[in-house]
Each structure stands twice: as C-alpha cells, then as structure tokens.
Coordinates of C-alpha atoms and ligand atoms in Angstrom, one line a residue:
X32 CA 0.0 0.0 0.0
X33 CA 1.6 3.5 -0.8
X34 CA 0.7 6.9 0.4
X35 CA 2.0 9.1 -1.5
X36 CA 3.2 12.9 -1.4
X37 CA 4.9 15.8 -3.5
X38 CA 8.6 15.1 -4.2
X39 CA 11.0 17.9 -5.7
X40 CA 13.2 15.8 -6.9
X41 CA 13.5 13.6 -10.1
X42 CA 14.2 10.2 -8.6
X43 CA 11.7 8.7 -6.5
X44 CA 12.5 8.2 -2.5
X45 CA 10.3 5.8 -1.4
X46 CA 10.4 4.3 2.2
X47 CA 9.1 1.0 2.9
X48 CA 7.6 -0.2 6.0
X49 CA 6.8 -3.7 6.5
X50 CA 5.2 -5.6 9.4
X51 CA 5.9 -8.0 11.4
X52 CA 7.1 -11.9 10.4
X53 CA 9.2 -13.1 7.2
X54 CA 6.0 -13.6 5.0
X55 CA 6.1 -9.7 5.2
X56 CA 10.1 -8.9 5.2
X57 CA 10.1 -10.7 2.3
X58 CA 8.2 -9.0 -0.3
X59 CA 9.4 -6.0 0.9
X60 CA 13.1 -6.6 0.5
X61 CA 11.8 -7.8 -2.7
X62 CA 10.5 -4.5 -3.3
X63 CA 13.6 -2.8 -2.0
X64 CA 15.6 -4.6 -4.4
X65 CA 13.5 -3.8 -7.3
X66 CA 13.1 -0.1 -6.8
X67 CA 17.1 0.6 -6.5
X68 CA 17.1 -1.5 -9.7
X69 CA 15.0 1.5 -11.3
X70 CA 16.9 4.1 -9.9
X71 CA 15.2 5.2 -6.9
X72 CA 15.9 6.0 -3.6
X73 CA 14.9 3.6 -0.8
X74 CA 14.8 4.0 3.2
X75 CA 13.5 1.0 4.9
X76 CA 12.2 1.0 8.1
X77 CA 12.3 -2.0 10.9
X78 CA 10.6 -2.3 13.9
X79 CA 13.4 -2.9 17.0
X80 CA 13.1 -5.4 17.5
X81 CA 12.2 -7.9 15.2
X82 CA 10.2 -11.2 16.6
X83 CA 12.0 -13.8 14.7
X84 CA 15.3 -14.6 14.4
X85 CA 15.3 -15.0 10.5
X86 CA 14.2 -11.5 10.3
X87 CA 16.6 -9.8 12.0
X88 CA 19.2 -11.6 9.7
X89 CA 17.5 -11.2 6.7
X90 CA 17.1 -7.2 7.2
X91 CA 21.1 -7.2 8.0
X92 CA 22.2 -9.2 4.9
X93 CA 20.1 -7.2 3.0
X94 CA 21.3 -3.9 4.4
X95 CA 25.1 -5.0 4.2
X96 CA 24.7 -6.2 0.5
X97 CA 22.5 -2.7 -0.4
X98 CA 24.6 0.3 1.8
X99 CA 22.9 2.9 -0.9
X100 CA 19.8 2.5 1.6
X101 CA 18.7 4.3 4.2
X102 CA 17.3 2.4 7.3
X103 CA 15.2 3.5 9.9
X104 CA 15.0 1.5 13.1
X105 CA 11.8 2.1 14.9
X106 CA 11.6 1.9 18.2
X107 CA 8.3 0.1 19.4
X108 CA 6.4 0.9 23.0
X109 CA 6.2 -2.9 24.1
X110 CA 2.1 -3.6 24.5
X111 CA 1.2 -4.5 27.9
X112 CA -0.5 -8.0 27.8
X113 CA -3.7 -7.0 28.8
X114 CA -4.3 -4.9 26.2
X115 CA -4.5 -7.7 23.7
X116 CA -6.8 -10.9 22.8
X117 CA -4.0 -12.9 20.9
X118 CA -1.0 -15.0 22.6
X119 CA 0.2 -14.9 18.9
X120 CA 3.7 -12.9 18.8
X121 CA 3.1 -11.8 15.1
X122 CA -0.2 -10.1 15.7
X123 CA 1.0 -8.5 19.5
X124 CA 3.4 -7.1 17.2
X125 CA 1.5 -5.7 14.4
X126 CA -0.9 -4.0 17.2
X127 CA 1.8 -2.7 19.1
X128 CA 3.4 -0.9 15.9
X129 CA -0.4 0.2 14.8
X130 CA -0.4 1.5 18.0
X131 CA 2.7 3.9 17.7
X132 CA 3.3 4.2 14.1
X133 CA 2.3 7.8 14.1
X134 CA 6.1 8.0 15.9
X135 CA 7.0 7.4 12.9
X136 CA 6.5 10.9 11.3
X137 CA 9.1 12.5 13.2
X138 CA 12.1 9.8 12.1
X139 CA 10.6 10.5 8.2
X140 CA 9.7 14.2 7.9
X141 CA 13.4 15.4 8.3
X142 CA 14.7 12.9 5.3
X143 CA 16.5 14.4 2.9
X144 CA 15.6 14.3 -0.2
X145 CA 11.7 14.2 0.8
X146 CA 9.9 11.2 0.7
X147 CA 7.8 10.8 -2.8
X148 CA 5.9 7.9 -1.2
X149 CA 5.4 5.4 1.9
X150 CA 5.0 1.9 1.1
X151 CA 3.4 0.0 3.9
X152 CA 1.8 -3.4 4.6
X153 CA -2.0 -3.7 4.9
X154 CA -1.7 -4.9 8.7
X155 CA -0.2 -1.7 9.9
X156 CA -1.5 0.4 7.5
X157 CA -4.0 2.3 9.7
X158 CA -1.6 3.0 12.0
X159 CA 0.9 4.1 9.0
X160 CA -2.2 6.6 7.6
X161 CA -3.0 7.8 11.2
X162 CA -6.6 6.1 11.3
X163 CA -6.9 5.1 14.8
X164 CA -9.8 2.7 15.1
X165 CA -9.5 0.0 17.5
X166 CA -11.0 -3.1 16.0
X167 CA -9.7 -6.3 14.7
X168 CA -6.2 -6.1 12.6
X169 CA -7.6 -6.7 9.0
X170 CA -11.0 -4.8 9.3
X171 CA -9.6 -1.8 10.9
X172 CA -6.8 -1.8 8.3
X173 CA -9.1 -2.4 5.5
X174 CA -11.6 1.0 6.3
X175 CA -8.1 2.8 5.8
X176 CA -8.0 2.0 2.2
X177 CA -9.7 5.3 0.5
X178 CA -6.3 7.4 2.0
X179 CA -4.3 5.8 0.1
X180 CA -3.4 6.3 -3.2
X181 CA -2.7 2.8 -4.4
X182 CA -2.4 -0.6 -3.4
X183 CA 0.2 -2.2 -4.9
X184 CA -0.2 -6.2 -5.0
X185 CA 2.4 -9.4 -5.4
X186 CA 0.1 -11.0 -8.4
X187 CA -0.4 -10.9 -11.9
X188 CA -2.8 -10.7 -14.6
X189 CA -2.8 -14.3 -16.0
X190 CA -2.9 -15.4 -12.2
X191 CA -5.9 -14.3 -11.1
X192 CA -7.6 -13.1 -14.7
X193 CA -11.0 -12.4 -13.3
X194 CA -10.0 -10.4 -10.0
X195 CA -7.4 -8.6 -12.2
X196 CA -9.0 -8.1 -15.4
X197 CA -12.6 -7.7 -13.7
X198 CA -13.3 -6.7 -10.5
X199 CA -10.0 -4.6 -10.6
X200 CA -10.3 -2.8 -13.9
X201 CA -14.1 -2.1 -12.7
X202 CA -12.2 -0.2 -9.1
X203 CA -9.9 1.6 -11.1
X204 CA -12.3 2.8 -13.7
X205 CA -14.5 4.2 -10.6
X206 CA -17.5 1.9 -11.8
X207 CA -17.3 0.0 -8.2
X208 CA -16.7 1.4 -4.9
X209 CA -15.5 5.1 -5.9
X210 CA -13.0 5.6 -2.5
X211 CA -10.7 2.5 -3.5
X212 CA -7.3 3.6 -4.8
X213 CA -5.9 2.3 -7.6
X214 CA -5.0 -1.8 -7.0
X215 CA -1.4 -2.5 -8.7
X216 CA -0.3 -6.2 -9.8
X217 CA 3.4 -5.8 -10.0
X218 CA 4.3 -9.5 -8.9
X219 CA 5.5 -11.8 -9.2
X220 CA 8.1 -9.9 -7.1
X221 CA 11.7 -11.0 -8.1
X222 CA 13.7 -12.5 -6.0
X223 CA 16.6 -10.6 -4.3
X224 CA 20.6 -11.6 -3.4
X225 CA 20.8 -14.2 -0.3
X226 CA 23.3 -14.8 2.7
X227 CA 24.9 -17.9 0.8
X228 CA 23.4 -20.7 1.3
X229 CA 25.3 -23.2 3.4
X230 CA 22.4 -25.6 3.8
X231 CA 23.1 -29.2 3.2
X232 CA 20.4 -29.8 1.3
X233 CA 21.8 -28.4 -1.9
X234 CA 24.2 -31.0 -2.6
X235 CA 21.9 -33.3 -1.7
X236 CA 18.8 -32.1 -4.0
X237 CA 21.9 -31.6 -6.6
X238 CA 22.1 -35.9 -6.9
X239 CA 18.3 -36.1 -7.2
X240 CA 17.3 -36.9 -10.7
X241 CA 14.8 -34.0 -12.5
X242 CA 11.7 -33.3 -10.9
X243 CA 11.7 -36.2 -8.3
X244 CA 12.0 -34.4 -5.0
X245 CA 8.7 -33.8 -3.1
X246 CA 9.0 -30.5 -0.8
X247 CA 7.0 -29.7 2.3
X248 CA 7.5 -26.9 4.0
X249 CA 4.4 -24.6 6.2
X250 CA 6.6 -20.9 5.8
X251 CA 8.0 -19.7 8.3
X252 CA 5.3 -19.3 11.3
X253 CA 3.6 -22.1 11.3
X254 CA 4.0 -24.8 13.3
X255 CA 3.1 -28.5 13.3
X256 CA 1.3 -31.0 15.7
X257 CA 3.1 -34.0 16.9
X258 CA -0.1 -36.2 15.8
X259 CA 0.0 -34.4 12.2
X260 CA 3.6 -35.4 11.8
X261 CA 3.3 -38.6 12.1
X262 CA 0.7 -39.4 9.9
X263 CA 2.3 -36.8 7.6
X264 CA 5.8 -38.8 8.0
X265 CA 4.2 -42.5 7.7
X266 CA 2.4 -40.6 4.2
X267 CA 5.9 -39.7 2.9
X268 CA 7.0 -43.0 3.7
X269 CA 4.4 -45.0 2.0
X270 CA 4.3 -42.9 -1.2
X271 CA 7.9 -43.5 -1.5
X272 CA 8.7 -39.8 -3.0
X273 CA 12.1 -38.6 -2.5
X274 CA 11.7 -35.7 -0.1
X275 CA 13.1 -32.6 1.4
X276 CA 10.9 -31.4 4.5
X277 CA 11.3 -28.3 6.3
X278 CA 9.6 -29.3 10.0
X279 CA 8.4 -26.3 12.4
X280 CA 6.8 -26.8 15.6
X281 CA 6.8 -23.2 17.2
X282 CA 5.3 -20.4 15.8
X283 CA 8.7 -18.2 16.6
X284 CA 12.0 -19.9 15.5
X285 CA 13.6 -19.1 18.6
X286 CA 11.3 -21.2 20.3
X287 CA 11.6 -24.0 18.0
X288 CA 14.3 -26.2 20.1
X289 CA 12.8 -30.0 19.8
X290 CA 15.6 -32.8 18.4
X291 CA 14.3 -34.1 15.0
X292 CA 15.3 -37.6 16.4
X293 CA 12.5 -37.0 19.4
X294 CA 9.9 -36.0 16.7
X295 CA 10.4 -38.6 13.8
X296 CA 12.6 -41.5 15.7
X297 CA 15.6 -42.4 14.6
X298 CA 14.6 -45.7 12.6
X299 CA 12.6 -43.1 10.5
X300 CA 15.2 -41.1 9.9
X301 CA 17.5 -43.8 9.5
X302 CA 15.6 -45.9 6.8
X303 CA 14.3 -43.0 4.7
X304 CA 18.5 -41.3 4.7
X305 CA 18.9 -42.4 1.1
X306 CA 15.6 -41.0 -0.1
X307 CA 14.8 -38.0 2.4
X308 CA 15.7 -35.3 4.0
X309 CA 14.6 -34.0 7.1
X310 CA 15.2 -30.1 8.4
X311 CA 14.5 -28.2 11.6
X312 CA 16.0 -24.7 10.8
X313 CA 15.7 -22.1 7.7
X314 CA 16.4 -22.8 4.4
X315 CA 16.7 -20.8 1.5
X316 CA 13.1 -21.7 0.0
X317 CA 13.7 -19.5 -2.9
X318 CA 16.6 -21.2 -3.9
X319 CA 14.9 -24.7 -3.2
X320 CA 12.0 -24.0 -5.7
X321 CA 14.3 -23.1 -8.1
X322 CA 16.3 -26.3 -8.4
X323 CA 15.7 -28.8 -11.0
X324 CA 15.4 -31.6 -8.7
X325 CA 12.5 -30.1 -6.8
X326 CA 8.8 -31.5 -9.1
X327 CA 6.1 -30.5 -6.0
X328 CA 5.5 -28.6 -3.5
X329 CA 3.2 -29.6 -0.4
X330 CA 2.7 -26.1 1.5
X331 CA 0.4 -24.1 3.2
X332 CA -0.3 -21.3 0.9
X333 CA 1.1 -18.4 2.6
X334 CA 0.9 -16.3 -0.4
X335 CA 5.0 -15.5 -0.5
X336 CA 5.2 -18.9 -1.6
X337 CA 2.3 -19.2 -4.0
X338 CA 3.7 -16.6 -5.8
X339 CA 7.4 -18.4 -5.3
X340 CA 5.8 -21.8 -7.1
X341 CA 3.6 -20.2 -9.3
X342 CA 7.2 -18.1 -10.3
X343 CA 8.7 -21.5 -11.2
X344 CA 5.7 -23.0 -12.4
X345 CA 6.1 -25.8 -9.4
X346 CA 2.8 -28.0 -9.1
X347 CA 1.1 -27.6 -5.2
X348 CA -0.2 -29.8 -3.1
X349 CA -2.3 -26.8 -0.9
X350 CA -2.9 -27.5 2.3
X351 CA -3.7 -23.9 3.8
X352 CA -3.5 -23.3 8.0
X353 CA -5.5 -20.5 8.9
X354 CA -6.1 -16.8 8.0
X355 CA -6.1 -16.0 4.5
X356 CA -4.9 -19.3 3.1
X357 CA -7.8 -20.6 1.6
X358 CA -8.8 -18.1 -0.1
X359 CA -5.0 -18.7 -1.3
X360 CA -5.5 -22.1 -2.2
X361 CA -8.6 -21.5 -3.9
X362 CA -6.9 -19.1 -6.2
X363 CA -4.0 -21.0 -7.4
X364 CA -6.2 -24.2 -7.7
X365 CA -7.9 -21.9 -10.4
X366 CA -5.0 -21.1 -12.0
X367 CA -3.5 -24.8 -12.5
X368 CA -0.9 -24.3 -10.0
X369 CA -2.2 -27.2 -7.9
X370 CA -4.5 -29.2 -6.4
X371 CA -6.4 -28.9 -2.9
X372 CA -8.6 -31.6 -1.2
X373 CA -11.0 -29.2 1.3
X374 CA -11.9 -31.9 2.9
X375 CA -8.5 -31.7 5.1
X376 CA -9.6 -28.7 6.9
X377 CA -7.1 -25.9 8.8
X378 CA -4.6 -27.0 10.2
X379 CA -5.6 -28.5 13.8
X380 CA -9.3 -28.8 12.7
X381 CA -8.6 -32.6 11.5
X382 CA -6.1 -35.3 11.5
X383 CA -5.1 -36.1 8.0
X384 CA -4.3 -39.3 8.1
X385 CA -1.5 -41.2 6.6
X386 CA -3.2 -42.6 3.3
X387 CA -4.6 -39.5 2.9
X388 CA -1.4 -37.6 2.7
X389 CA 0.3 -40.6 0.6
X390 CA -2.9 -40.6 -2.0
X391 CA -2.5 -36.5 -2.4
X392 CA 1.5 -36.7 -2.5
X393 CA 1.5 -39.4 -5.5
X394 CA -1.4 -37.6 -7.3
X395 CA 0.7 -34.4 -6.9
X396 CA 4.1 -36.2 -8.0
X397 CA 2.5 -38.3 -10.9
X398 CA -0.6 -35.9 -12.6
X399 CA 0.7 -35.1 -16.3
X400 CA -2.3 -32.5 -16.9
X401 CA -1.4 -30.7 -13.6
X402 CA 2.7 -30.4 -14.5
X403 CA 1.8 -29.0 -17.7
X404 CA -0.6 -26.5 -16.0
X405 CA 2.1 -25.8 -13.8
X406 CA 4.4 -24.6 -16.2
X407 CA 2.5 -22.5 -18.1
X408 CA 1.5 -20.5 -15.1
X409 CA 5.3 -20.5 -14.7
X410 CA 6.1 -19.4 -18.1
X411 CA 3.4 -16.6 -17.9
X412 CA 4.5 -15.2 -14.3
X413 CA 7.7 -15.2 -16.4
X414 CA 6.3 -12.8 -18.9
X415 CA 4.2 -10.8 -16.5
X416 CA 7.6 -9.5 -15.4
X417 CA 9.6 -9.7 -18.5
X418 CA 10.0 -7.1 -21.7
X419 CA 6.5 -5.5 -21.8
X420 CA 5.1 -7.7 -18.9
X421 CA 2.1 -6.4 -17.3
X422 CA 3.5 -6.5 -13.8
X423 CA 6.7 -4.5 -15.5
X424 CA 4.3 -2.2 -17.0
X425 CA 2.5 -1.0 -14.1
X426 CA 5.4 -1.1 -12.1
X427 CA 6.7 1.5 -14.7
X428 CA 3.2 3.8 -15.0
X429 CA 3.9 3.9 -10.5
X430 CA 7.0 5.4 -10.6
X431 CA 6.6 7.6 -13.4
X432 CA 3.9 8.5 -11.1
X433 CA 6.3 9.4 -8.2
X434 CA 8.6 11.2 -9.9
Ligands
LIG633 N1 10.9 -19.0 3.9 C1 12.2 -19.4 3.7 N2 12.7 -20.4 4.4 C2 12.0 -21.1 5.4 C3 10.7 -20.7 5.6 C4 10.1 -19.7 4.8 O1 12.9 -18.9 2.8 O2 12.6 -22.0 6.0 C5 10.4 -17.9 3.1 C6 9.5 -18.3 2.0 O3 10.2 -18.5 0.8 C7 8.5 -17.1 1.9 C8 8.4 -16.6 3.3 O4 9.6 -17.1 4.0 O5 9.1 -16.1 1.1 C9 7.2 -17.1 4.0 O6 6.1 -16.4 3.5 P1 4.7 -17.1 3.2 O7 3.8 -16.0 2.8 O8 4.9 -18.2 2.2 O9 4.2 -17.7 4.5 P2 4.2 -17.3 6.1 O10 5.5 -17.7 6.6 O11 4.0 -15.8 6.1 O12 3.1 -18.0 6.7
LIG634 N1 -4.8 -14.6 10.4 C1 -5.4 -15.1 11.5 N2 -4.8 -16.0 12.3 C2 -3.5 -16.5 12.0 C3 -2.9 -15.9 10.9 C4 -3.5 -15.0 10.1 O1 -6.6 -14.8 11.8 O2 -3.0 -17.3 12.8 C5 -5.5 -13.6 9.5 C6 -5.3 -12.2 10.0 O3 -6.5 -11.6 9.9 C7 -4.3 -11.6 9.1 C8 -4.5 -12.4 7.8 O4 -5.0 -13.7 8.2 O5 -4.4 -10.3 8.9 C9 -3.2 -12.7 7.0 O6 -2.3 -13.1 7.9 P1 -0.7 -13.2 7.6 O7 -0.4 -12.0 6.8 O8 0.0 -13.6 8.8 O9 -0.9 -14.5 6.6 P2 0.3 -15.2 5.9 O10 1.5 -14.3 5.9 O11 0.5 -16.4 6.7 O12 -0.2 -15.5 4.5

C-alpha cells in the first residue's frame, strides 16, 4: 500500500515499511531490491526489534549487500498483555506498531531528499495513515484504504484473470466502490541476493534426478502438531517420493528447540537417509524451488510462496493453515498451480491421516495435466515480469507516477 506525497526531486525516495514476520520482510526486501534497480531511492524501516530470528538476519544481509539504503530502526512501546486478545507474537506485534506508528512521522519528515511515497503493509496500514480505530487487525486496516493512493499487489494478470482483469479494472475505472485507490499487480516480485546458502540440502537435492524431489515446508510461522507429523511422515513414507521437508513446531523460531530424532525417531530417519531429508531450521526456500530436482511442493499457501511456485511454475499440493490461506488455495487451484482436497480442513481442525497424505503426495508427484498446467503458469509469471510484462508495465506507470 503507498501513500503518497509531493517530491521535488526527479528520482523517487520511497520508504518502505513492512510488518511483522518473514511472509512480510520478504516482499518488501523484494520491493527494495526492485526499486534501487530502477533508480530510486529507498529508506527501509524496521521495527526494534524484530520477533524472529530469521528476520533480524535477513534485514542485515540485506542492508550489508545494499549500503545505498537508508534504514530506519523504529523503536516500538512494548504492548502490555492485557491490552490484547491474541498469545500470537506476530499479531502483538503488528498491534503494538499500529499503536505507535504515528512516531513514525518524526524519524521520516526530516529525510533528505523528501519522501515521494510510503509503502506499507496492509496490517499496519491504519496505523501508517494515522486512522486510529481500534478493531480487529484486518478490518480496521481495511476501512483505511480510500487514503491511500494505491495498493500495490504481489500477483499478476494471467494469475488471477477475473479479480485482475474484472473486479480490478471495474475499481480503477470508478465503476465499483469510488473511494478505492488504484489496486497495482506488479508480482511476481523478483527475488533478491541471499546470505549464501550453506544448507546441506543443496548437494543433496543436486544428486536427485529432474523433478523427483517432493518439498513440504508450512513458511515460516507455522508450526506442526506432533499427531500431524506422524501421519504426515508415515504418508511420505508410504508414497515413496524422495523428499526434502522443512519441519516447524513453534510459531517463533527461537522457540523451535525440539531434536528431529525425538519427533520422527531415529529408525525413520535412519531408513528413509537415502531418499529424504529431514530439516529443523531455515532454508533458502527461494533457492529450493528453483532447483531442477524439486517436481512439487506440499505447503500451506502463505501467499509469498504461492507466488514463489507459481514463479517456477512448481505443481502444489495446498494445504492452507488458517487466516487467508484458503482463499489462497482457492486461487491458485484456479490457476493450475495445484491441487487442494477441502476436505482436510485448517490445520488443527482434523487429523489427515497417513493414506490421505500418501494418496494426495502421489497424485501431486505423478498428474501429467497438472505439471503442464504448472508450467505454463510459470512461463506466464515469467512474462508478467519480463519485456513488456504487465506487472513490469505497471510497475513503470507507479514510478513515473512518483517522480
Ligand atoms: N521461507 C524461507 N525459508 C524457510 C521458511 C520460509 O525462505 O525456512 C520464506 C518463503 O520462501 C517465503 C516466506 O519465507 O518467502 C514465508 O512467507 P509465506 O507468505 O509463504 O508464509 P508465512 O511464513 O507468512 O506463513
Ligand atoms: N490470520 C489469523 N490467524 C492467524 C494468521 C492469520 O486470523 O494465525 C489472519 C489475520 O486476519 C491476518 C491475515 O490472516 O491479517 C493474514 O495473515 P498473515 O499475513 O500472517 O498471513 P500469511 O502471511 O500467513 O499469509
């Protein structure tokens, strides 16, 4: 979302303020990294400090391998407990900054040259356009929309034809709810430089044959039941997939201390070495999808990673968690990215049970129509952001815009 104001100068200084958790760093480092690549001037401001560990490195990486940008660390009034209905650490934390962000305007006014616009995420956007209303994160966000000026979004046209080419064209023409700004598909965002990776699940995906490997990973906040595991490792097991799967079982990474021996058991581990691999810690998930080994992905449809398979034109097995994740799935079962059985649920609402999971894996794995879909969807997120891409055009017509 941008708000934008008058800048004198002829390059854009945009600053870019992303919330809490790495399924929001992420598309804004994206962003970052896309703006200096058209010339303009970016500050980025982080909340001190961050909840995750994986953040926090992420936003100095990024900031060692990018000194042209300015950062802003902003300093965030801790909430007191009883001033909020969630336990969740993400969500205390995107209060807490709604709470303060109008602290913000002091760190940014003085900025030299001006800033031409503010790019901020939707959860503390009404903080961000200094709409206090105290109800719940999303709606209280949303009713800030109309002082905006634009809403730029991490999709494309071919994605999502009839939100993009219907509903949206019918906002931005003013024939459907006249207060909306302008909505913007400029994704799918590019991907950005990384720490390099010393993971040792490169050289092990790099002996997998083309398109064999299966890859389950849930992002990176959420976590997985001890009962779901199981059923989830005897499914693996039984569908006899090579795998690479990224195991959380805390919401914060910090928290996530359990052995993987004490979760799986060692004979698991042990009889499935040749064929699997098993990970408790961050990977490099962009790097992942893009290796040739890599033929499905079983995930849960946080939209960073939609847009991350749908990129590399990676089949999905969705199997979406809570908040907006089936409205995800939904979406990119439309497109041909993948496949969802709603019959499984939230996470936590039911067990799936082992031949469940094995019956879903193989049909993922072995479904000729749905690979093909795949990568078409890849080729056309290709061309979304390529020469004359829609996403590239837009992208253009914003800037322009700012200057
Ligand atoms: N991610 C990663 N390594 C991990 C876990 C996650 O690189 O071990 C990245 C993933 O590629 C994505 C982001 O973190 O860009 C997670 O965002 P998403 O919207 O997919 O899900 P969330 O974590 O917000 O639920
Ligand atoms: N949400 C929720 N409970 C959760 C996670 C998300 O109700 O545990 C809702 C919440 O309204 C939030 C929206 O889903 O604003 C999107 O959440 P988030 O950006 O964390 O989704 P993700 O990054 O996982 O796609």
């Amino acid at each position: 979302m941008s708000i934008f104001q008058g800048s004198e100068t002829s390059q854009p200084h945009i600053a870019l303020f992303p919330s809490a958790g790495m399924g929001h760093l992420t598309p804004f480092l994206r962003l970052a990294s896309m703006l200096l690549s058209h010339n303009c001037m970016v500050t980025l401001i982080t909340t001190k400090s961050t909840v995750s560990v994986a953040e926090s490195t992420y936003i100095s990486f990024f900031l060692s391998t990018h000194p042209e940008i300015k950062h802003i660390e902003f300093q965030v009034p801790p909430m007191q407990p009883s001033n909020t209905t969630t336990d969740d650490p993400f969500f205390i934390q995107f209060k807490a900054t709604n709470r303060s962000a109008h602290l913000i305007h002091p760190l940014i006014s003085s900025l030299s040259p001006p800033l031409s616009a503010i790019f901020s995420d939707l959860v503390v956007a009404s903080g961000v356009s200094k709409v206090a209303v105290d109800l719940a994160t999303l709606v209280s966000n949303t009713i800030t929309l109309p002082d905006c000026k634009g809403i730029l979004m991490n999709t494309f046209d071919c994605f999502e034809p009839e939100t993009v080419e219907k509903t949206l064209s019918a906002i931005n023409n003013k024939r459907a709810l006249r207060n909306l700004p302008l909505i913007l598909p400029i994704g799918p965002l590019g991907t950005y430089e990384l720490e390099k990776d010393q993971g040792q699940y490169l050289p092990w995906l790099n002996s997998q044959p083309a398109e064999s490997v299966v890859f389950v990973s849930f992002g990176s906040r959420t976590a997985m039941s001890k009962d779901q595991i199981k059923e989830l490792r005897h499914g693996l097991q039984k569908s006899e997939y090579r795998f690479l799967w990224i195991l959380k079982t805390k919401t914060v990474d910090k928290d996530d201390t359990e052995d993987l021996e004490d979760l799986l058991s060692c004979s698991f581990l042990e009889r499935t070495k040749n064929k699997g691999m098993v990970l408790k810690e961050w990977v490099n998930q962009q790097d992942i999808l893009a290796h040739p080994a890599v033929g499905g992905f079983v995930n849960h449809c946080g939209w960073n990673s939609v847009m991350e398979a749908a990129q590399r034109g990676i089949p999905m097995l969705a199997w979406p968690q809570h908040g907006d994740q089936k409205a995800n799935a939904e979406v990119l079962e439309k497109a041909g990215l993948g496949i969802w059985n709603r019959t499984w649920g939230w996470g936590g609402q039911r067990l799936v049970k082992t031949d469940g999971n094995q019956k879903r894996i193989s049909e993922l794995m072995t479904d000729v129509k749905l690979k093909s879909r795949a990568k078409k969807v890849g080729e056309e997120a290709r061309q979304a952001t390529g020469n004359g891409g829609s996403s590239i055009k837009t992208t253009m017509e914003v800037l322009l815009k700012e200057k």
